PDB file of C-alpha atoms in Angstrom:
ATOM      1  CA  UNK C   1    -102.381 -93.318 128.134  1.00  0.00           C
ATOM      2  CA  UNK C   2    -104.070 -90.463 129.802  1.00  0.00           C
ATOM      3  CA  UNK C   3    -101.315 -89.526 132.184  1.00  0.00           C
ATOM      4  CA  UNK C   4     -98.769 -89.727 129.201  1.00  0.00           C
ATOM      5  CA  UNK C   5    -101.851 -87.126 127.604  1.00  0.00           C
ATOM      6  CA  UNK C   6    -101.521 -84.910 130.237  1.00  0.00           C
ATOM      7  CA  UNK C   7     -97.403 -85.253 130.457  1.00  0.00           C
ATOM      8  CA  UNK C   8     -97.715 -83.854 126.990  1.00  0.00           C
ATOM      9  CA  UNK C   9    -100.060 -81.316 127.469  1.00  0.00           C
ATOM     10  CA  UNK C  10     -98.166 -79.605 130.795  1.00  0.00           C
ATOM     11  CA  UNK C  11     -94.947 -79.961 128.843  1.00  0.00           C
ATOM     12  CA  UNK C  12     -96.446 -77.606 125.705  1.00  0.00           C
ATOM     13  CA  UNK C  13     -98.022 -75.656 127.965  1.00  0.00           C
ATOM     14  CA  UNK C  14     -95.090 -74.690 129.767  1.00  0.00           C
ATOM     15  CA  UNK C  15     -93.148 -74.122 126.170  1.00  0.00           C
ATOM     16  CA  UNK C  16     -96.332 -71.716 124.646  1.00  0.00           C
ATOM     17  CA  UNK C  17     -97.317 -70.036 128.032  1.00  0.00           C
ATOM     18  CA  UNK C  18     -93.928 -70.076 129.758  1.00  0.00           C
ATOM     19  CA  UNK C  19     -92.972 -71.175 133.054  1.00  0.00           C
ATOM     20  CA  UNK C  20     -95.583 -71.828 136.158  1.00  0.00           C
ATOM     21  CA  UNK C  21     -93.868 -69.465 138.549  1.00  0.00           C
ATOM     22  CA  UNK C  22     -92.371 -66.119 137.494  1.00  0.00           C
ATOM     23  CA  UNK C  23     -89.658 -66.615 139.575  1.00  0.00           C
ATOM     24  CA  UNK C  24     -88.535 -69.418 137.774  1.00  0.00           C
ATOM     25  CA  UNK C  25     -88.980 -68.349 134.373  1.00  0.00           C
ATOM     26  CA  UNK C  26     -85.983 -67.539 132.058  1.00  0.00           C
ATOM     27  CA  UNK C  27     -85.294 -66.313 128.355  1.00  0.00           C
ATOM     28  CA  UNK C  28     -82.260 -66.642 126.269  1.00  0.00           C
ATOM     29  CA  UNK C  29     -80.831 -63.439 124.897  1.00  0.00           C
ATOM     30  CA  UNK C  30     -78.117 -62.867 122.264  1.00  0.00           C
ATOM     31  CA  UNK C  31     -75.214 -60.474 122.606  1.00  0.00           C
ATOM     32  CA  UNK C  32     -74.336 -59.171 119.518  1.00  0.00           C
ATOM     33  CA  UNK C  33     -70.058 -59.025 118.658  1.00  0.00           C
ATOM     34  CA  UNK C  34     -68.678 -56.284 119.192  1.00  0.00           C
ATOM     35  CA  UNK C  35     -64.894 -54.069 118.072  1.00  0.00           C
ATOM     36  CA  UNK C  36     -63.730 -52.297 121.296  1.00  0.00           C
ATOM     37  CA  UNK C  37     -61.217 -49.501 120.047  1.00  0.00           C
ATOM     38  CA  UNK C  38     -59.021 -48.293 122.342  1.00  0.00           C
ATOM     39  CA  UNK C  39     -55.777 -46.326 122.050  1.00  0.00           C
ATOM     40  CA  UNK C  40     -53.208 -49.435 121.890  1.00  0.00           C
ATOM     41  CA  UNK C  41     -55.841 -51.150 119.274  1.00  0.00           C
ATOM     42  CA  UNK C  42     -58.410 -53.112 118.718  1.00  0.00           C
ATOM     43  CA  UNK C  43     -60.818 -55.788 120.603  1.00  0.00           C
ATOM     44  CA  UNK C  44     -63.139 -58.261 118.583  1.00  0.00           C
ATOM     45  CA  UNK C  45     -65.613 -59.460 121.160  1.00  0.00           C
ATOM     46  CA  UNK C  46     -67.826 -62.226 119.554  1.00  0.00           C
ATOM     47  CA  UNK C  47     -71.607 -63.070 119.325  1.00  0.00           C
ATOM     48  CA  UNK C  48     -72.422 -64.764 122.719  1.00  0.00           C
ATOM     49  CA  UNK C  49     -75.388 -65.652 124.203  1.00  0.00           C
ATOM     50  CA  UNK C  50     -76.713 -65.776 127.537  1.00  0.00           C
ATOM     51  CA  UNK C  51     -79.793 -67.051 129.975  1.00  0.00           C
ATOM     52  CA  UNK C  52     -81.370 -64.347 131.875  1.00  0.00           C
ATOM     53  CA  UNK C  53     -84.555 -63.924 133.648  1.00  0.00           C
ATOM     54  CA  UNK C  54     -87.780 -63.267 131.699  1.00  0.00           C
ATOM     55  CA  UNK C  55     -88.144 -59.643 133.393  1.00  0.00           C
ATOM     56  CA  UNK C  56     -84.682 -59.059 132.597  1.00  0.00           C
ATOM     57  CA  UNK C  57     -84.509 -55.689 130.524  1.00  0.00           C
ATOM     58  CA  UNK C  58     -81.630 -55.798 127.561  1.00  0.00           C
ATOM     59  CA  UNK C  59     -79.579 -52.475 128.257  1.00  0.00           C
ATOM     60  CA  UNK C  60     -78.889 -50.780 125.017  1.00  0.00           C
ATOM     61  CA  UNK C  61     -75.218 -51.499 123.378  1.00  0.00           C
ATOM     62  CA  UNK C  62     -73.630 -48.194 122.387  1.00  0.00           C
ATOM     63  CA  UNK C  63     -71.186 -48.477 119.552  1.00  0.00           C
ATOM     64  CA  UNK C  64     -67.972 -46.332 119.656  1.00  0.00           C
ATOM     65  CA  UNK C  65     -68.165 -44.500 117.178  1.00  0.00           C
ATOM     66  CA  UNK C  66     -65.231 -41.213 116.539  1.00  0.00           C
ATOM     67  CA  UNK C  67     -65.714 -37.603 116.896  1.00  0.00           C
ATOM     68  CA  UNK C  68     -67.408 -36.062 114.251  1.00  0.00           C
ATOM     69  CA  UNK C  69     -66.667 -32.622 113.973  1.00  0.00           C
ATOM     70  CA  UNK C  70     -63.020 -33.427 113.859  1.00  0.00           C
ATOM     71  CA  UNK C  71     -60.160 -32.817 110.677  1.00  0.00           C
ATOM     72  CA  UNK C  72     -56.495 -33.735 110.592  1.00  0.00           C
ATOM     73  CA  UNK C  73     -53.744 -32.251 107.785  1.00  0.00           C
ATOM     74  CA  UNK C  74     -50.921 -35.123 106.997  1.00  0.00           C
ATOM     75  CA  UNK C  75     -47.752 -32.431 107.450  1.00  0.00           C
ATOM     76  CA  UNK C  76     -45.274 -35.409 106.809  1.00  0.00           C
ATOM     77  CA  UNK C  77     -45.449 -39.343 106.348  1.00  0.00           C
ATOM     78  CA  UNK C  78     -42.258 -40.664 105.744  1.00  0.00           C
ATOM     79  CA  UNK C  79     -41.332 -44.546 105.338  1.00  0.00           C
ATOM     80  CA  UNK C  80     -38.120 -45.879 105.133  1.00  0.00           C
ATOM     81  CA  UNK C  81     -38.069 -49.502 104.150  1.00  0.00           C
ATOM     82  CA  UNK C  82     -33.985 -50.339 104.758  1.00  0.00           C
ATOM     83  CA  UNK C  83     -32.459 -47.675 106.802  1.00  0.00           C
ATOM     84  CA  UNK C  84     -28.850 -49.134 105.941  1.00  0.00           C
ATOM     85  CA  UNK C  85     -29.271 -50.528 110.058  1.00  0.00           C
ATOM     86  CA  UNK C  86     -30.940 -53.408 109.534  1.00  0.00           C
ATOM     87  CA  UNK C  87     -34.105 -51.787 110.153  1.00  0.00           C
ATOM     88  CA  UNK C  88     -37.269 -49.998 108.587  1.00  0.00           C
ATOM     89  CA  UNK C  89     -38.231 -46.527 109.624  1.00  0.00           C
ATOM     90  CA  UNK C  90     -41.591 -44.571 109.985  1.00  0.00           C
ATOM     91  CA  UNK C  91     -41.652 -41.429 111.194  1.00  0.00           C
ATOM     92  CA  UNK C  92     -45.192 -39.300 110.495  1.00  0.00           C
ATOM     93  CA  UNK C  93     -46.458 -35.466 111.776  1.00  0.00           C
ATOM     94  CA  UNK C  94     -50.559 -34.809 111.465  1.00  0.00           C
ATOM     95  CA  UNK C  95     -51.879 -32.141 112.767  1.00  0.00           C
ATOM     96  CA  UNK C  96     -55.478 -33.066 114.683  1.00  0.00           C
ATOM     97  CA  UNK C  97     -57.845 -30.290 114.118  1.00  0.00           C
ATOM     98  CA  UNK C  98     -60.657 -29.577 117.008  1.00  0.00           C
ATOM     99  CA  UNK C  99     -63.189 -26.992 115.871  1.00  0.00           C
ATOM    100  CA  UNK C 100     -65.564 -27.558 118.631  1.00  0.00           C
ATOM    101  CA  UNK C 101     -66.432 -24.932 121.388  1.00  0.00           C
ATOM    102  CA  UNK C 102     -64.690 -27.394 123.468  1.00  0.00           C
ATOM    103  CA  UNK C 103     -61.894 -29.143 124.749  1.00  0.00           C
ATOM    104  CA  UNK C 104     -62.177 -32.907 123.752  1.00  0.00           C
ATOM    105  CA  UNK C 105     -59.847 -35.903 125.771  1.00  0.00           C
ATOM    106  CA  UNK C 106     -59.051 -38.975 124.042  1.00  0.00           C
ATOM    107  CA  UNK C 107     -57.064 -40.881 121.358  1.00  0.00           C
ATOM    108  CA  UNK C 108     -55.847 -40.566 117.326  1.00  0.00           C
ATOM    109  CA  UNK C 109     -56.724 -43.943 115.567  1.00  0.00           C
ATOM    110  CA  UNK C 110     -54.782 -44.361 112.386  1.00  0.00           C
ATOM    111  CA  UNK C 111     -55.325 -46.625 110.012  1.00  0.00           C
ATOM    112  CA  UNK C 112     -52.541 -47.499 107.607  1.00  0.00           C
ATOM    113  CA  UNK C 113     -52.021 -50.288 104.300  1.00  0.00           C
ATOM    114  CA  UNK C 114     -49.003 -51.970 105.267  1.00  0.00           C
ATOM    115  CA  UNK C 115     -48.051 -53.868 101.818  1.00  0.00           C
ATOM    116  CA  UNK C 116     -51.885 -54.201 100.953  1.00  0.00           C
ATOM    117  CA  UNK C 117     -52.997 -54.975 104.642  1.00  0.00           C
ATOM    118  CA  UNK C 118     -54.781 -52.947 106.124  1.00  0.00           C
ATOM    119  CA  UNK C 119     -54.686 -52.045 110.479  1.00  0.00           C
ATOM    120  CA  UNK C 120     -55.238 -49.563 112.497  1.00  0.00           C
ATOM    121  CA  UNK C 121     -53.774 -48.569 115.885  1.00  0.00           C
ATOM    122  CA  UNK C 122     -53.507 -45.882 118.514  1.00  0.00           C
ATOM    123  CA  UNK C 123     -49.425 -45.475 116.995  1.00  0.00           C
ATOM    124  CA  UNK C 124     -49.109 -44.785 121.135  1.00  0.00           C
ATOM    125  CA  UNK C 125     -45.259 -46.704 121.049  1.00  0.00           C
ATOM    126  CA  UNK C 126     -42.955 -44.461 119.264  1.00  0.00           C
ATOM    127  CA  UNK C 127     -45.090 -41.389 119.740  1.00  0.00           C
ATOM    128  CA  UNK C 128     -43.161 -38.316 120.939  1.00  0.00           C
ATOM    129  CA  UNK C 129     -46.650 -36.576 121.228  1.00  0.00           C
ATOM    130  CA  UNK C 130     -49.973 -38.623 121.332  1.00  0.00           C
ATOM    131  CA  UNK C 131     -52.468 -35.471 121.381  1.00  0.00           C
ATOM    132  CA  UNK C 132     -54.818 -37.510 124.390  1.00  0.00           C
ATOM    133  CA  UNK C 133     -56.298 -34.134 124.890  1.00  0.00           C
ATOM    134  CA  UNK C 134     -56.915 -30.742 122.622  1.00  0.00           C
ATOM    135  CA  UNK C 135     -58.300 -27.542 123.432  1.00  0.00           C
ATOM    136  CA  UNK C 136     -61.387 -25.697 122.049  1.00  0.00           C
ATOM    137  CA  UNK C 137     -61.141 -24.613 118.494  1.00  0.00           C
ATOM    138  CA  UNK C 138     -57.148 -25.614 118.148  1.00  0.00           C
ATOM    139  CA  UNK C 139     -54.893 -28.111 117.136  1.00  0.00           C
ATOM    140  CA  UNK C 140     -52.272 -30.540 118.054  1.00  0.00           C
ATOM    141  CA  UNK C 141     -49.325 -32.165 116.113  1.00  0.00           C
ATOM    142  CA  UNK C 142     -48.888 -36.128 116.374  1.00  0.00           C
ATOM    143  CA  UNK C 143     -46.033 -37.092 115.917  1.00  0.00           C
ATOM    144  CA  UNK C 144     -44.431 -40.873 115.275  1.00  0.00           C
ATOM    145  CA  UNK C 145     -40.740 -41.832 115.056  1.00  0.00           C
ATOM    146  CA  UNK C 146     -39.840 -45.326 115.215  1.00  0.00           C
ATOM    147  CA  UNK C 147     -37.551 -47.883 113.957  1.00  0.00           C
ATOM    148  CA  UNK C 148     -38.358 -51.689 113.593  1.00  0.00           C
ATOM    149  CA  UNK C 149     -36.303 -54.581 113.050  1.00  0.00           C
ATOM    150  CA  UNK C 150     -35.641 -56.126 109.620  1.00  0.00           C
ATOM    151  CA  UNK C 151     -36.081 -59.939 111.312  1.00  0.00           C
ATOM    152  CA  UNK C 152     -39.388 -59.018 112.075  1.00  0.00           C
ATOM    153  CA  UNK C 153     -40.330 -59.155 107.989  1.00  0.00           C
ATOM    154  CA  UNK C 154     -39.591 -57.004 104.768  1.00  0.00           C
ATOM    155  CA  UNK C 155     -42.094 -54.079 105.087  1.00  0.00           C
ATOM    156  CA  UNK C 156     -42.173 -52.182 101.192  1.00  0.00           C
ATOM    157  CA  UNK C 157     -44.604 -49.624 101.540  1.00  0.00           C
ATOM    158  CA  UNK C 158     -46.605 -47.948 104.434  1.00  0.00           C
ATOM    159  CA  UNK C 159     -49.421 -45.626 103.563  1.00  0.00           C
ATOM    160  CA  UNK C 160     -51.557 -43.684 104.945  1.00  0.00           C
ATOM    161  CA  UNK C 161     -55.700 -44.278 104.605  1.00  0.00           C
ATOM    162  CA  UNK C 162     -57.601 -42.761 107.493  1.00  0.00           C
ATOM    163  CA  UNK C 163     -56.960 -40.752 110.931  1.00  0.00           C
ATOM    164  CA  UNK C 164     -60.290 -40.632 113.205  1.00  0.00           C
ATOM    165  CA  UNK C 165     -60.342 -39.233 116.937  1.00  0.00           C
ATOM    166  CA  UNK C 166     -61.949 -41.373 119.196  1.00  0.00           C
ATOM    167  CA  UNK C 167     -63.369 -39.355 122.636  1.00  0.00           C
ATOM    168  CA  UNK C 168     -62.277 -41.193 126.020  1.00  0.00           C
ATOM    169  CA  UNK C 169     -64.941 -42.566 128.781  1.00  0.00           C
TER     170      UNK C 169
END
């Protein structure tokens, strides 16, 4: 009876005071999900969790978020649902406005309603000019040509909701 006593005593003082030796203690964190944008789409990272040391300091997680001070003018979106080739077209010119003091390197993101879906992408396949990088207080025209199979699926409407500039690492 007294051994099992102290059995249970050691055992909850180990769970309120933590381990006996700092060199064996350890702490379970939780990594939060996270989207990952990058100029060919998207990357949903879930909510994982992980055992660590108890010194172990959590580094900050950063989320991506897009250049601010940044505009774009739609100049032409134009969607073609039956070409007369067996094939849908989209073809699209936006000028990306940059009216920072500096140059800024990175990516368009465009996000489009496809039949009431909604996606976004980097638009990098079919792009005749991607705009990765634009000088100080200018502009640059993207610009998106491309044709797509009917077999992949009867596409009736592509639209236009949002164009955001995201800065590369």
């Amino acid at each position: 009876m007294k051994n099992s006593i102290k059995l249970v005593l050691a055992i909850l003082s180990i769970i309120i005071f933590g381990c006996s030796s700092t060199e064996d203690c350890t702490k379970t964190i939780t990594i939060p999900s996270q989207t990952i944008i990058t100029p060919s789409g998207s990357s949903f990272i879930p909510e994982s969790s992980a055992v660590v040391p108890c010194d172990y300091v959590v580094p900050p997680i950063q989320e991506q978020l897009p250049l601010q001070n940044f505009s774009y003018e739609v100049l032409n979106f134009v969607f073609t649902p039956d070409t007369g080739n067996n094939t849908n077209r989209l073809k699209f010119d936006i000028k990306l406005n940059n009216p920072n003091n500096f140059a800024i390197n990175g990516f368009a993101y465009i996000t489009v309603n496809v039949d009431g879906t909604v996606s976004s992408s980097g638009f990098l396949n079919g792009a005749t000019s991607s705009c990765g990088q634009i000088g100080p207080n200018s502009s640059c025209i993207f610009s998106y040509d491309k044709e797509a199979s009917l077999n992949l699926g009867l596409v009736q409407s592509i639209q236009l909701v949002d164009v955001k500039y995201y800065l590369a690492n």
